[in-house]
PDB file of C-alpha atoms in Angstrom:
ATOM      1  CA  MET P   1     254.827 133.554 127.523  1.00 92.00           C
ATOM      2  CA  LEU P   2     252.877 137.453 126.289  1.00 95.00           C
ATOM      3  CA  LYS P   3     253.341 140.171 128.677  1.00 96.00           C
ATOM      4  CA  ILE P   4     251.027 143.116 128.621  1.00 96.00           C
ATOM      5  CA  HIS P   5     252.655 145.998 129.902  1.00 97.00           C
ATOM      6  CA  PHE P   6     249.965 148.395 131.444  1.00 96.00           C
ATOM      7  CA  SER P   7     250.217 152.604 132.569  1.00 95.00           C
ATOM      8  CA  GLY P   8     247.782 154.047 135.446  1.00 93.00           C
ATOM      9  CA  GLU P   9     246.239 155.558 132.255  1.00 95.00           C
ATOM     10  CA  ASP P  10     246.243 151.731 130.564  1.00 96.00           C
ATOM     11  CA  ILE P  11     243.965 150.632 133.414  1.00 94.00           C
ATOM     12  CA  LEU P  12     241.898 153.882 133.208  1.00 93.00           C
ATOM     13  CA  ARG P  13     241.323 152.871 129.244  1.00 95.00           C
ATOM     14  CA  THR P  14     241.093 148.828 130.014  1.00 96.00           C
ATOM     15  CA  ARG P  15     237.595 147.373 129.103  1.00 95.00           C
ATOM     16  CA  VAL P  16     235.315 144.443 127.926  1.00 95.00           C
ATOM     17  CA  ALA P  17     234.270 144.322 124.835  1.00 94.00           C
ATOM     18  CA  PRO P  18     230.048 144.528 124.532  1.00 90.00           C
ATOM     19  CA  ALA P  19     229.118 142.045 122.751  1.00 90.00           C
ATOM     20  CA  PRO P  20     230.809 138.945 120.779  1.00 94.00           C
ATOM     21  CA  ASP P  21     232.220 139.837 118.437  1.00 96.00           C
ATOM     22  CA  PRO P  22     231.111 138.414 114.766  1.00 96.00           C
ATOM     23  CA  VAL P  23     234.879 138.201 113.283  1.00 97.00           C
ATOM     24  CA  TRP P  24     236.552 137.156 116.162  1.00 98.00           C
ATOM     25  CA  GLU P  25     234.189 134.174 116.374  1.00 97.00           C
ATOM     26  CA  LEU P  26     234.017 133.675 112.342  1.00 97.00           C
ATOM     27  CA  VAL P  27     237.912 133.276 112.698  1.00 97.00           C
ATOM     28  CA  LEU P  28     238.556 131.138 116.206  1.00 96.00           C
ATOM     29  CA  SER P  29     236.305 128.807 115.034  1.00 95.00           C
ATOM     30  CA  LEU P  30     237.472 128.323 112.475  1.00 95.00           C
ATOM     31  CA  HIS P  31     240.923 127.056 114.248  1.00 92.00           C
ATOM     32  CA  LEU P  32     238.919 124.386 116.093  1.00 91.00           C
ATOM     33  CA  LEU P  33     237.123 123.031 112.804  1.00 89.00           C
ATOM     34  CA  PRO P  34     239.629 120.534 111.818  1.00 82.00           C
ATOM     35  CA  GLY P  35     240.663 119.868 115.630  1.00 69.00           C
ATOM     36  CA  ARG P  36     239.640 116.661 117.918  1.00 61.00           C
ATOM     37  CA  SER P  37     238.990 118.826 120.358  1.00 58.00           C
ATOM     38  CA  ARG P  38     238.269 116.584 123.762  1.00 64.00           C
ATOM     39  CA  ASP P  39     235.907 119.730 124.363  1.00 70.00           C
ATOM     40  CA  PRO P  40     231.967 117.503 124.453  1.00 74.00           C
ATOM     41  CA  LEU P  41     230.631 120.939 124.202  1.00 75.00           C
ATOM     42  CA  LEU P  42     231.540 121.480 120.144  1.00 85.00           C
ATOM     43  CA  ALA P  43     231.159 117.817 119.311  1.00 84.00           C
ATOM     44  CA  GLY P  44     227.898 118.407 117.284  1.00 86.00           C
ATOM     45  CA  TRP P  45     228.825 121.662 116.085  1.00 91.00           C
ATOM     46  CA  ARG P  46     231.675 120.562 114.534  1.00 89.00           C
ATOM     47  CA  ARG P  47     230.063 117.289 112.986  1.00 88.00           C
ATOM     48  CA  GLY P  48     227.261 119.583 111.599  1.00 89.00           C
ATOM     49  CA  VAL P  49     228.995 122.634 110.109  1.00 91.00           C
ATOM     50  CA  THR P  50     231.774 119.739 109.049  1.00 89.00           C
ATOM     51  CA  ARG P  51     229.104 117.852 106.761  1.00 89.00           C
ATOM     52  CA  GLY P  52     227.516 121.306 106.067  1.00 89.00           C
ATOM     53  CA  LEU P  53     230.789 122.048 104.126  1.00 88.00           C
ATOM     54  CA  ARG P  54     230.690 119.346 102.473  1.00 84.00           C
ATOM     55  CA  SER P  55     227.262 119.592 101.069  1.00 77.00           C
ATOM     56  CA  GLN P  56     228.602 122.737  99.732  1.00 71.00           C
ATOM     57  CA  SER P  57     230.513 123.241  96.212  1.00 65.00           C
ATOM     58  CA  ARG P  58     233.141 124.674  97.999  1.00 70.00           C
ATOM     59  CA  SER P  59     234.203 128.453  96.925  1.00 77.00           C
ATOM     60  CA  ALA P  60     237.945 129.105  95.857  1.00 80.00           C
ATOM     61  CA  GLY P  61     237.593 131.529  98.476  1.00 84.00           C
ATOM     62  CA  LEU P  62     236.550 129.739 101.323  1.00 89.00           C
ATOM     63  CA  ARG P  63     239.117 127.513 100.962  1.00 89.00           C
ATOM     64  CA  LEU P  64     241.605 130.060 100.579  1.00 91.00           C
ATOM     65  CA  LEU P  65     239.456 131.321 103.873  1.00 93.00           C
ATOM     66  CA  MET P  66     240.243 128.039 105.779  1.00 91.00           C
ATOM     67  CA  ALA P  67     244.135 127.883 104.291  1.00 91.00           C
ATOM     68  CA  LEU P  68     244.845 131.573 105.665  1.00 93.00           C
ATOM     69  CA  ASN P  69     243.303 129.853 109.261  1.00 91.00           C
ATOM     70  CA  PRO P  70     245.142 126.977 110.163  1.00 87.00           C
ATOM     71  CA  PRO P  71     244.246 125.226 113.833  1.00 84.00           C
ATOM     72  CA  ARG P  72     247.711 126.748 115.019  1.00 83.00           C
ATOM     73  CA  GLY P  73     250.085 128.689 114.445  1.00 85.00           C
ATOM     74  CA  TYR P  74     250.058 132.243 113.276  1.00 89.00           C
ATOM     75  CA  PHE P  75     246.831 133.854 111.298  1.00 93.00           C
ATOM     76  CA  PRO P  76     246.864 137.092 109.704  1.00 95.00           C
ATOM     77  CA  ASP P  77     245.354 140.088 111.694  1.00 96.00           C
ATOM     78  CA  PHE P  78     243.573 141.915 108.737  1.00 96.00           C
ATOM     79  CA  LEU P  79     241.111 138.896 109.058  1.00 97.00           C
ATOM     80  CA  THR P  80     239.905 140.741 112.712  1.00 97.00           C
ATOM     81  CA  PRO P  81     239.890 144.183 111.984  1.00 96.00           C
ATOM     82  CA  HIS P  82     239.003 146.513 115.495  1.00 95.00           C
ATOM     83  CA  GLU P  83     235.631 147.654 113.039  1.00 95.00           C
ATOM     84  CA  SER P  84     234.359 144.409 113.644  1.00 95.00           C
ATOM     85  CA  VAL P  85     233.417 145.564 117.060  1.00 91.00           C
ATOM     86  CA  ALA P  86     230.592 146.999 115.635  1.00 89.00           C
ATOM     87  CA  GLY P  87     229.457 144.372 113.773  1.00 92.00           C
ATOM     88  CA  PHE P  88     229.466 141.846 111.297  1.00 95.00           C
ATOM     89  CA  GLU P  89     229.289 144.250 107.864  1.00 95.00           C
ATOM     90  CA  ALA P  90     231.709 146.398 109.820  1.00 95.00           C
ATOM     91  CA  GLY P  91     233.988 144.065 109.634  1.00 96.00           C
ATOM     92  CA  MET P  92     233.725 142.702 106.621  1.00 97.00           C
ATOM     93  CA  GLU P  93     233.948 146.767 104.789  1.00 97.00           C
ATOM     94  CA  ALA P  94     236.665 146.168 106.607  1.00 96.00           C
ATOM     95  CA  VAL P  95     238.525 143.321 105.655  1.00 96.00           C
ATOM     96  CA  ARG P  96     237.447 144.649 102.046  1.00 95.00           C
ATOM     97  CA  SER P  97     239.360 147.769 102.563  1.00 94.00           C
ATOM     98  CA  THR P  98     242.817 146.292 104.124  1.00 94.00           C
ATOM     99  CA  PRO P  99     245.723 148.300 103.141  1.00 94.00           C
ATOM    100  CA  VAL P 100     247.966 146.321 100.006  1.00 95.00           C
ATOM    101  CA  SER P 101     250.879 147.094 102.974  1.00 94.00           C
ATOM    102  CA  LEU P 102     249.352 145.446 105.337  1.00 94.00           C
ATOM    103  CA  LEU P 103     248.211 142.414 103.256  1.00 95.00           C
ATOM    104  CA  ARG P 104     251.685 141.946 102.022  1.00 94.00           C
ATOM    105  CA  ARG P 105     253.268 141.974 105.628  1.00 95.00           C
ATOM    106  CA  ASP P 106     250.480 139.529 107.073  1.00 94.00           C
ATOM    107  CA  LEU P 107     250.676 137.068 104.381  1.00 94.00           C
ATOM    108  CA  SER P 108     254.803 137.214 104.375  1.00 93.00           C
ATOM    109  CA  LEU P 109     254.713 136.736 108.014  1.00 91.00           C
ATOM    110  CA  LEU P 110     252.556 133.478 106.871  1.00 90.00           C
ATOM    111  CA  ALA P 111     254.701 132.483 103.982  1.00 90.00           C
ATOM    112  CA  ALA P 112     257.268 132.396 106.958  1.00 87.00           C
ATOM    113  CA  GLY P 113     255.735 129.194 108.409  1.00 73.00           C
ATOM    114  CA  GLY P 114     255.488 127.885 105.138  1.00 75.00           C
ATOM    115  CA  GLY P 115     254.594 129.267 102.065  1.00 74.00           C
ATOM    116  CA  LEU P 116     251.515 130.931 100.984  1.00 80.00           C
ATOM    117  CA  PRO P 117     248.922 129.231 100.615  1.00 82.00           C
ATOM    118  CA  ASP P 118     247.040 128.582  96.749  1.00 80.00           C
ATOM    119  CA  GLY P 119     245.425 131.802  95.586  1.00 82.00           C
ATOM    120  CA  ALA P 120     246.865 133.791  97.948  1.00 89.00           C
ATOM    121  CA  GLY P 121     248.557 135.471  95.182  1.00 90.00           C
ATOM    122  CA  SER P 122     245.817 137.818  94.152  1.00 90.00           C
ATOM    123  CA  LEU P 123     245.219 138.429  97.946  1.00 91.00           C
ATOM    124  CA  PHE P 124     248.938 139.570  98.202  1.00 91.00           C
ATOM    125  CA  ARG P 125     248.907 141.710  95.152  1.00 90.00           C
ATOM    126  CA  GLY P 126     246.130 143.274  96.636  1.00 87.00           C
ATOM    127  CA  GLU P 127     243.702 142.495  94.166  1.00 88.00           C
ATOM    128  CA  PRO P 128     239.716 143.998  94.989  1.00 86.00           C
ATOM    129  CA  GLY P 129     238.682 141.089  93.610  1.00 90.00           C
ATOM    130  CA  ALA P 130     240.723 138.411  95.500  1.00 91.00           C
ATOM    131  CA  LEU P 131     239.312 140.920  98.929  1.00 93.00           C
ATOM    132  CA  ARG P 132     235.794 140.531  97.910  1.00 93.00           C
ATOM    133  CA  SER P 133     235.510 137.130  97.072  1.00 93.00           C
ATOM    134  CA  LEU P 134     237.496 136.450 100.948  1.00 95.00           C
ATOM    135  CA  THR P 135     234.746 138.474 102.146  1.00 95.00           C
ATOM    136  CA  GLU P 136     232.341 136.114 100.216  1.00 95.00           C
ATOM    137  CA  ALA P 137     233.648 133.890 101.947  1.00 94.00           C
ATOM    138  CA  MET P 138     233.524 134.345 105.366  1.00 96.00           C
ATOM    139  CA  THR P 139     229.747 136.009 105.052  1.00 96.00           C
ATOM    140  CA  GLU P 140     228.940 131.974 103.516  1.00 94.00           C
ATOM    141  CA  TYR P 141     231.017 130.689 106.218  1.00 95.00           C
ATOM    142  CA  HIS P 142     229.346 132.730 108.881  1.00 96.00           C
ATOM    143  CA  ALA P 143     226.084 131.364 108.025  1.00 94.00           C
ATOM    144  CA  LEU P 144     226.580 128.281 108.276  1.00 93.00           C
ATOM    145  CA  ALA P 145     229.170 128.565 111.283  1.00 94.00           C
ATOM    146  CA  VAL P 146     228.420 131.312 113.556  1.00 95.00           C
ATOM    147  CA  GLY P 147     225.238 132.945 112.403  1.00 92.00           C
ATOM    148  CA  PRO P 148     222.878 129.624 113.670  1.00 91.00           C
ATOM    149  CA  TYR P 149     224.260 129.691 116.797  1.00 90.00           C
ATOM    150  CA  TRP P 150     224.581 133.362 117.574  1.00 89.00           C
ATOM    151  CA  ASP P 151     221.454 133.155 120.717  1.00 80.00           C
ATOM    152  CA  ARG P 152     223.863 130.777 122.733  1.00 81.00           C
ATOM    153  CA  ILE P 153     227.041 132.342 122.282  1.00 88.00           C
ATOM    154  CA  GLN P 154     225.449 135.760 122.533  1.00 84.00           C
ATOM    155  CA  ALA P 155     224.339 134.145 125.891  1.00 76.00           C
ATOM    156  CA  ALA P 156     227.933 132.922 127.341  1.00 81.00           C
ATOM    157  CA  VAL P 157     229.817 135.983 126.544  1.00 87.00           C
ATOM    158  CA  GLY P 158     226.766 137.983 128.304  1.00 81.00           C
ATOM    159  CA  ALA P 159     227.445 135.627 131.537  1.00 75.00           C
ATOM    160  CA  ASP P 160     230.881 136.117 131.081  1.00 85.00           C
ATOM    161  CA  ARG P 161     230.452 139.984 130.873  1.00 86.00           C
ATOM    162  CA  ALA P 162     228.017 139.616 134.175  1.00 79.00           C
ATOM    163  CA  ARG P 163     230.449 137.980 136.144  1.00 81.00           C
ATOM    164  CA  ARG P 164     233.268 140.500 134.602  1.00 88.00           C
ATOM    165  CA  SER P 165     231.137 143.641 135.714  1.00 87.00           C
ATOM    166  CA  ARG P 166     230.861 141.930 139.580  1.00 80.00           C
ATOM    167  CA  ALA P 167     234.578 141.686 138.959  1.00 87.00           C
ATOM    168  CA  LEU P 168     235.257 145.306 138.437  1.00 92.00           C
ATOM    169  CA  LEU P 169     232.310 146.977 140.746  1.00 88.00           C
ATOM    170  CA  ASP P 170     233.822 144.840 143.258  1.00 85.00           C
ATOM    171  CA  GLY P 171     237.676 145.536 142.456  1.00 91.00           C
ATOM    172  CA  GLY P 172     238.071 147.862 140.274  1.00 93.00           C
ATOM    173  CA  VAL P 173     240.232 147.530 137.220  1.00 93.00           C
ATOM    174  CA  GLU P 174     242.962 145.800 138.820  1.00 91.00           C
ATOM    175  CA  GLY P 175     239.968 143.071 139.881  1.00 92.00           C
ATOM    176  CA  LEU P 176     238.636 142.776 136.352  1.00 94.00           C
ATOM    177  CA  LEU P 177     242.035 141.424 135.139  1.00 94.00           C
ATOM    178  CA  ALA P 178     243.005 139.346 138.240  1.00 92.00           C
ATOM    179  CA  SER P 179     239.140 137.352 137.171  1.00 91.00           C
ATOM    180  CA  LEU P 180     240.713 136.514 134.568  1.00 92.00           C
ATOM    181  CA  ARG P 181     242.767 133.646 136.770  1.00 89.00           C
ATOM    182  CA  PRO P 182     243.843 130.839 135.885  1.00 87.00           C
ATOM    183  CA  ALA P 183     245.054 131.273 131.565  1.00 88.00           C
ATOM    184  CA  VAL P 184     246.230 135.150 132.914  1.00 93.00           C
ATOM    185  CA  ARG P 185     247.500 135.987 135.558  1.00 93.00           C
ATOM    186  CA  TRP P 186     247.892 139.934 136.609  1.00 93.00           C
ATOM    187  CA  GLU P 187     250.784 141.463 138.850  1.00 90.00           C
ATOM    188  CA  SER P 188     252.707 144.560 139.338  1.00 89.00           C
ATOM    189  CA  GLY P 189     251.183 145.965 136.046  1.00 93.00           C
ATOM    190  CA  VAL P 190     251.615 143.583 133.780  1.00 96.00           C
ATOM    191  CA  LEU P 191     248.982 140.767 132.358  1.00 96.00           C
ATOM    192  CA  GLU P 192     250.810 137.196 131.656  1.00 95.00           C
ATOM    193  CA  VAL P 193     248.998 134.948 129.608  1.00 94.00           C
ATOM    194  CA  GLN P 194     250.952 132.152 130.403  1.00 86.00           C
ATOM    195  CA  ASP P 195     250.460 129.025 127.879  1.00 85.00           C
ATOM    196  CA  TYR P 196     251.189 131.740 125.374  1.00 90.00           C
ATOM    197  CA  PRO P 197     252.999 130.170 122.295  1.00 84.00           C
ATOM    198  CA  ARG P 198     255.562 132.590 121.744  1.00 86.00           C
ATOM    199  CA  SER P 199     257.368 134.824 124.118  1.00 91.00           C
ATOM    200  CA  ARG P 200     256.502 138.463 123.641  1.00 93.00           C
ATOM    201  CA  GLU P 201     256.294 142.062 125.150  1.00 95.00           C
ATOM    202  CA  LEU P 202     253.280 144.439 124.332  1.00 95.00           C
ATOM    203  CA  HIS P 203     253.560 148.065 125.798  1.00 96.00           C
ATOM    204  CA  LEU P 204     250.130 149.088 125.627  1.00 96.00           C
ATOM    205  CA  ASP P 205     251.480 153.107 126.008  1.00 95.00           C
ATOM    206  CA  GLY P 206     248.605 154.893 127.117  1.00 96.00           C
ATOM    207  CA  ARG P 207     246.236 152.971 124.571  1.00 96.00           C
ATOM    208  CA  GLY P 208     243.794 150.693 127.071  1.00 96.00           C
ATOM    209  CA  LEU P 209     243.358 147.793 126.110  1.00 96.00           C
ATOM    210  CA  LEU P 210     240.029 145.530 125.019  1.00 97.00           C
ATOM    211  CA  LEU P 211     239.352 142.379 126.490  1.00 97.00           C
ATOM    212  CA  VAL P 212     236.942 140.499 124.259  1.00 97.00           C
ATOM    213  CA  PRO P 213     235.304 137.367 125.706  1.00 96.00           C
ATOM    214  CA  SER P 214     235.127 134.762 123.498  1.00 96.00           C
ATOM    215  CA  PHE P 215     233.039 131.338 122.530  1.00 94.00           C
ATOM    216  CA  PHE P 216     235.306 129.794 119.807  1.00 95.00           C
ATOM    217  CA  CYS P 217     238.123 131.235 121.647  1.00 94.00           C
ATOM    218  CA  ALA P 218     240.346 127.971 123.031  1.00 88.00           C
ATOM    219  CA  ARG P 219     242.050 127.306 126.459  1.00 86.00           C
ATOM    220  CA  THR P 220     244.880 130.501 125.898  1.00 91.00           C
ATOM    221  CA  PRO P 221     243.762 133.425 124.885  1.00 95.00           C
ATOM    222  CA  VAL P 222     244.787 135.863 121.367  1.00 94.00           C
ATOM    223  CA  ALA P 223     246.423 138.935 120.919  1.00 95.00           C
ATOM    224  CA  LEU P 224     246.910 140.747 117.778  1.00 94.00           C
ATOM    225  CA  LEU P 225     250.532 140.461 116.557  1.00 92.00           C
ATOM    226  CA  ASP P 226     250.630 144.250 115.455  1.00 92.00           C
ATOM    227  CA  PRO P 227     251.618 146.117 118.541  1.00 92.00           C
ATOM    228  CA  ALA P 228     250.417 149.320 116.560  1.00 92.00           C
ATOM    229  CA  LEU P 229     246.794 148.031 116.071  1.00 93.00           C
ATOM    230  CA  PRO P 230     244.503 148.948 118.207  1.00 94.00           C
ATOM    231  CA  PRO P 231     245.562 146.169 121.618  1.00 96.00           C
ATOM    232  CA  VAL P 232     243.296 143.280 122.134  1.00 97.00           C
ATOM    233  CA  LEU P 233     243.078 140.180 124.230  1.00 97.00           C
ATOM    234  CA  VAL P 234     240.660 137.822 123.193  1.00 97.00           C
ATOM    235  CA  TYR P 235     239.611 135.830 125.671  1.00 96.00           C
ATOM    236  CA  PRO P 236     237.471 132.266 126.310  1.00 94.00           C
ATOM    237  CA  VAL P 237     234.422 132.039 128.519  1.00 90.00           C
ATOM    238  CA  ASP P 238     232.262 129.084 129.841  1.00 84.00           C
ATOM    239  CA  ARG P 239     229.985 127.975 126.537  1.00 81.00           C
ATOM    240  CA  LEU P 240     227.601 126.898 128.951  1.00 66.00           C
ATOM    241  CA  GLY P 241     226.238 123.739 127.755  1.00 64.00           C
ATOM    242  CA  GLY P 242     227.543 124.079 124.487  1.00 67.00           C
ATOM    243  CA  LEU P 243     225.831 124.579 120.664  1.00 70.00           C
ATOM    244  CA  THR P 244     223.761 121.001 120.304  1.00 53.00           C
ATOM    245  CA  PRO P 245     221.453 121.961 117.263  1.00 51.00           C
ATOM    246  CA  SER P 246     217.434 121.724 117.632  1.00 44.00           C
ATOM    247  CA  THR P 247     215.927 119.102 115.386  1.00 42.00           C
ATOM    248  CA  ASP P 248     215.223 121.732 112.873  1.00 45.00           C
ATOM    249  CA  GLY P 249     219.006 122.859 113.202  1.00 46.00           C
ATOM    250  CA  ARG P 250     218.153 125.997 115.166  1.00 48.00           C
ATOM    251  CA  PRO P 251     220.382 126.069 118.418  1.00 48.00           C
ATOM    252  CA  ALA P 252     218.219 124.475 121.198  1.00 49.00           C
ATOM    253  CA  ALA P 253     217.609 127.175 123.828  1.00 49.00           C
ATOM    254  CA  PRO P 254     217.844 125.727 127.608  1.00 48.00           C
ATOM    255  CA  PRO P 255     214.484 124.342 129.020  1.00 46.00           C
ATOM    256  CA  GLY P 256     213.965 126.873 131.968  1.00 49.00           C
ATOM    257  CA  ARG P 257     213.897 129.919 128.854  1.00 52.00           C
ATOM    258  CA  GLU P 258     211.434 127.922 126.738  1.00 55.00           C
ATOM    259  CA  ALA P 259     208.757 127.336 130.135  1.00 55.00           C
ATOM    260  CA  LEU P 260     209.452 131.176 130.427  1.00 57.00           C
ATOM    261  CA  ALA P 261     208.878 132.379 126.769  1.00 55.00           C
ATOM    262  CA  ALA P 262     205.419 129.773 127.321  1.00 58.00           C
ATOM    263  CA  LEU P 263     204.468 131.862 130.571  1.00 64.00           C
ATOM    264  CA  VAL P 264     204.637 135.160 129.323  1.00 73.00           C
ATOM    265  CA  GLY P 265     205.846 135.398 125.537  1.00 81.00           C
ATOM    266  CA  ARG P 266     208.721 134.215 123.280  1.00 86.00           C
ATOM    267  CA  THR P 267     209.614 138.158 122.468  1.00 90.00           C
ATOM    268  CA  ARG P 268     209.073 138.963 125.727  1.00 89.00           C
ATOM    269  CA  ALA P 269     211.458 136.960 127.276  1.00 87.00           C
ATOM    270  CA  ALA P 270     213.633 137.419 124.595  1.00 89.00           C
ATOM    271  CA  VAL P 271     213.586 141.204 125.958  1.00 90.00           C
ATOM    272  CA  LEU P 272     214.026 140.390 129.125  1.00 88.00           C
ATOM    273  CA  GLU P 273     217.069 137.948 128.566  1.00 87.00           C
ATOM    274  CA  ALA P 274     218.614 140.874 126.519  1.00 88.00           C
ATOM    275  CA  SER P 275     218.446 143.034 129.859  1.00 88.00           C
ATOM    276  CA  GLU P 276     220.093 140.682 131.508  1.00 84.00           C
ATOM    277  CA  GLU P 277     223.604 143.496 131.150  1.00 77.00           C
ATOM    278  CA  GLY P 278     221.067 145.975 130.592  1.00 83.00           C
ATOM    279  CA  CYS P 279     220.474 146.772 126.794  1.00 86.00           C
ATOM    280  CA  THR P 280     218.488 150.292 125.724  1.00 91.00           C
ATOM    281  CA  THR P 281     215.486 150.182 123.605  1.00 92.00           C
ATOM    282  CA  GLY P 282     217.329 150.633 119.998  1.00 91.00           C
ATOM    283  CA  GLU P 283     219.677 147.848 121.628  1.00 91.00           C
ATOM    284  CA  ILE P 284     216.739 145.536 122.183  1.00 92.00           C
ATOM    285  CA  ALA P 285     214.863 146.401 118.668  1.00 93.00           C
ATOM    286  CA  ARG P 286     218.430 145.153 116.777  1.00 91.00           C
ATOM    287  CA  ARG P 287     219.063 142.174 119.254  1.00 90.00           C
ATOM    288  CA  LEU P 288     215.624 141.213 118.557  1.00 91.00           C
ATOM    289  CA  HIS P 289     215.231 142.606 114.724  1.00 92.00           C
ATOM    290  CA  ILE P 290     211.596 143.975 116.232  1.00 93.00           C
ATOM    291  CA  SER P 291     210.468 147.813 115.666  1.00 93.00           C
ATOM    292  CA  ALA P 292     212.191 150.253 118.443  1.00 92.00           C
ATOM    293  CA  ALA P 293     207.713 151.408 119.355  1.00 93.00           C
ATOM    294  CA  ALA P 294     207.698 147.261 119.630  1.00 94.00           C
ATOM    295  CA  ALA P 295     210.426 147.137 121.874  1.00 93.00           C
ATOM    296  CA  SER P 296     209.175 150.468 123.843  1.00 93.00           C
ATOM    297  CA  GLN P 297     205.985 148.186 124.282  1.00 91.00           C
ATOM    298  CA  HIS P 298     207.462 145.272 125.543  1.00 92.00           C
ATOM    299  CA  ALA P 299     209.569 147.122 128.159  1.00 91.00           C
ATOM    300  CA  THR P 300     207.099 148.939 129.368  1.00 90.00           C
ATOM    301  CA  VAL P 301     204.807 145.527 130.032  1.00 88.00           C
ATOM    302  CA  LEU P 302     207.441 144.143 131.696  1.00 89.00           C
ATOM    303  CA  ARG P 303     208.365 147.392 133.746  1.00 86.00           C
ATOM    304  CA  ASN P 304     204.738 147.346 135.155  1.00 83.00           C
ATOM    305  CA  ALA P 305     205.019 143.879 135.481  1.00 83.00           C
ATOM    306  CA  GLY P 306     207.935 144.805 138.639  1.00 81.00           C
ATOM    307  CA  LEU P 307     210.501 142.768 136.359  1.00 85.00           C
ATOM    308  CA  LEU P 308     212.289 146.109 134.414  1.00 84.00           C
ATOM    309  CA  VAL P 309     213.421 149.121 135.937  1.00 83.00           C
ATOM    310  CA  SER P 310     214.453 151.756 132.912  1.00 84.00           C
ATOM    311  CA  HIS P 311     216.452 154.454 133.666  1.00 78.00           C
ATOM    312  CA  ARG P 312     216.758 157.392 130.984  1.00 77.00           C
ATOM    313  CA  ASP P 313     220.173 159.403 129.773  1.00 65.00           C
ATOM    314  CA  ARG P 314     219.545 162.046 127.304  1.00 72.00           C
ATOM    315  CA  ASN P 315     218.090 160.738 124.364  1.00 80.00           C
ATOM    316  CA  THR P 316     217.956 156.698 125.292  1.00 82.00           C
ATOM    317  CA  ILE P 317     216.948 154.834 128.205  1.00 88.00           C
ATOM    318  CA  LEU P 318     218.842 151.654 129.689  1.00 84.00           C
ATOM    319  CA  HIS P 319     216.286 148.773 131.032  1.00 88.00           C
ATOM    320  CA  THR P 320     217.970 146.662 133.418  1.00 85.00           C
ATOM    321  CA  LEU P 321     216.242 143.683 135.754  1.00 84.00           C
ATOM    322  CA  THR P 322     214.900 143.984 138.891  1.00 81.00           C
ATOM    323  CA  PRO P 323     215.962 141.577 141.202  1.00 76.00           C
ATOM    324  CA  LEU P 324     212.097 139.951 140.398  1.00 80.00           C
ATOM    325  CA  GLY P 325     213.420 139.630 136.800  1.00 82.00           C
ATOM    326  CA  ARG P 326     216.237 138.596 137.482  1.00 81.00           C
ATOM    327  CA  ALA P 327     214.504 135.652 139.575  1.00 80.00           C
ATOM    328  CA  VAL P 328     211.994 134.784 136.876  1.00 82.00           C
ATOM    329  CA  LEU P 329     215.047 134.483 134.472  1.00 79.00           C
ATOM    330  CA  ASP P 330     217.220 132.190 136.285  1.00 75.00           C
ATOM    331  CA  ALA P 331     214.021 130.431 137.605  1.00 66.00           C
TER     332      ALA P 331
END
């Protein structure tokens, strides 16, 4: 069991990650790839990724990446840096910049469970070429196993964030933490992860806790081993129908959202969906890969139709759904 101890200051500093973490999703998906999970929602994804890996000549970096992430047991903390909350490229830059001392500590812990995997020697020595090769392999795997499914991953995490937001509004941070049942139990200032593979106690010491909702997290939430790193708890979300790809290899959108796209246009439907939890004009532009001017124009059309409401806060404009907008999105 993992016991996470909170002070009053920790409760004030506990928050939920604003979006799925692309590096955590990459690493946790590697743990699920070789297994025989009973979850039918992952079966098609697993077959597609396995087929894609077989069709490629696996690089030494890719083989090492998979060896560093066994289906069960310890995997190195340095593979999931805190910086990845800012996006995939920020995470890769942090991995490439991992200090040698951290590499040696994490790889020594991994070796204690059965020896270092082939090719890890240069990584243990902190050779820049080894770190570069590893991040290239992570980028290659991400393009195959995570990137094509990102819209569905975002949708599942977004739905979970909406659920946690309601729990927070109704019950404060304690209500938020209590909403993580049954995998996690909150009682008397301690958050307990019931099925954690080893007994651990983590004292937050005023740093608070970052809760990271994850599509590829298995049933048991995950925490970093090093207590000195920024505290995170990665927990599983409802997969909302899974990752069945469409005929063109991209994830199939829910039928209702396809109908909405046919009604208002695909980009405006995507703007409406992005605004489900609240989204700034810049965030819409980045998420949909459109210009800020285009994002503002689409938001204006939806606002004039009564589907969005916009609030200015200094230099940003936050767009959220009206009750009518939510009804249209959910219909």
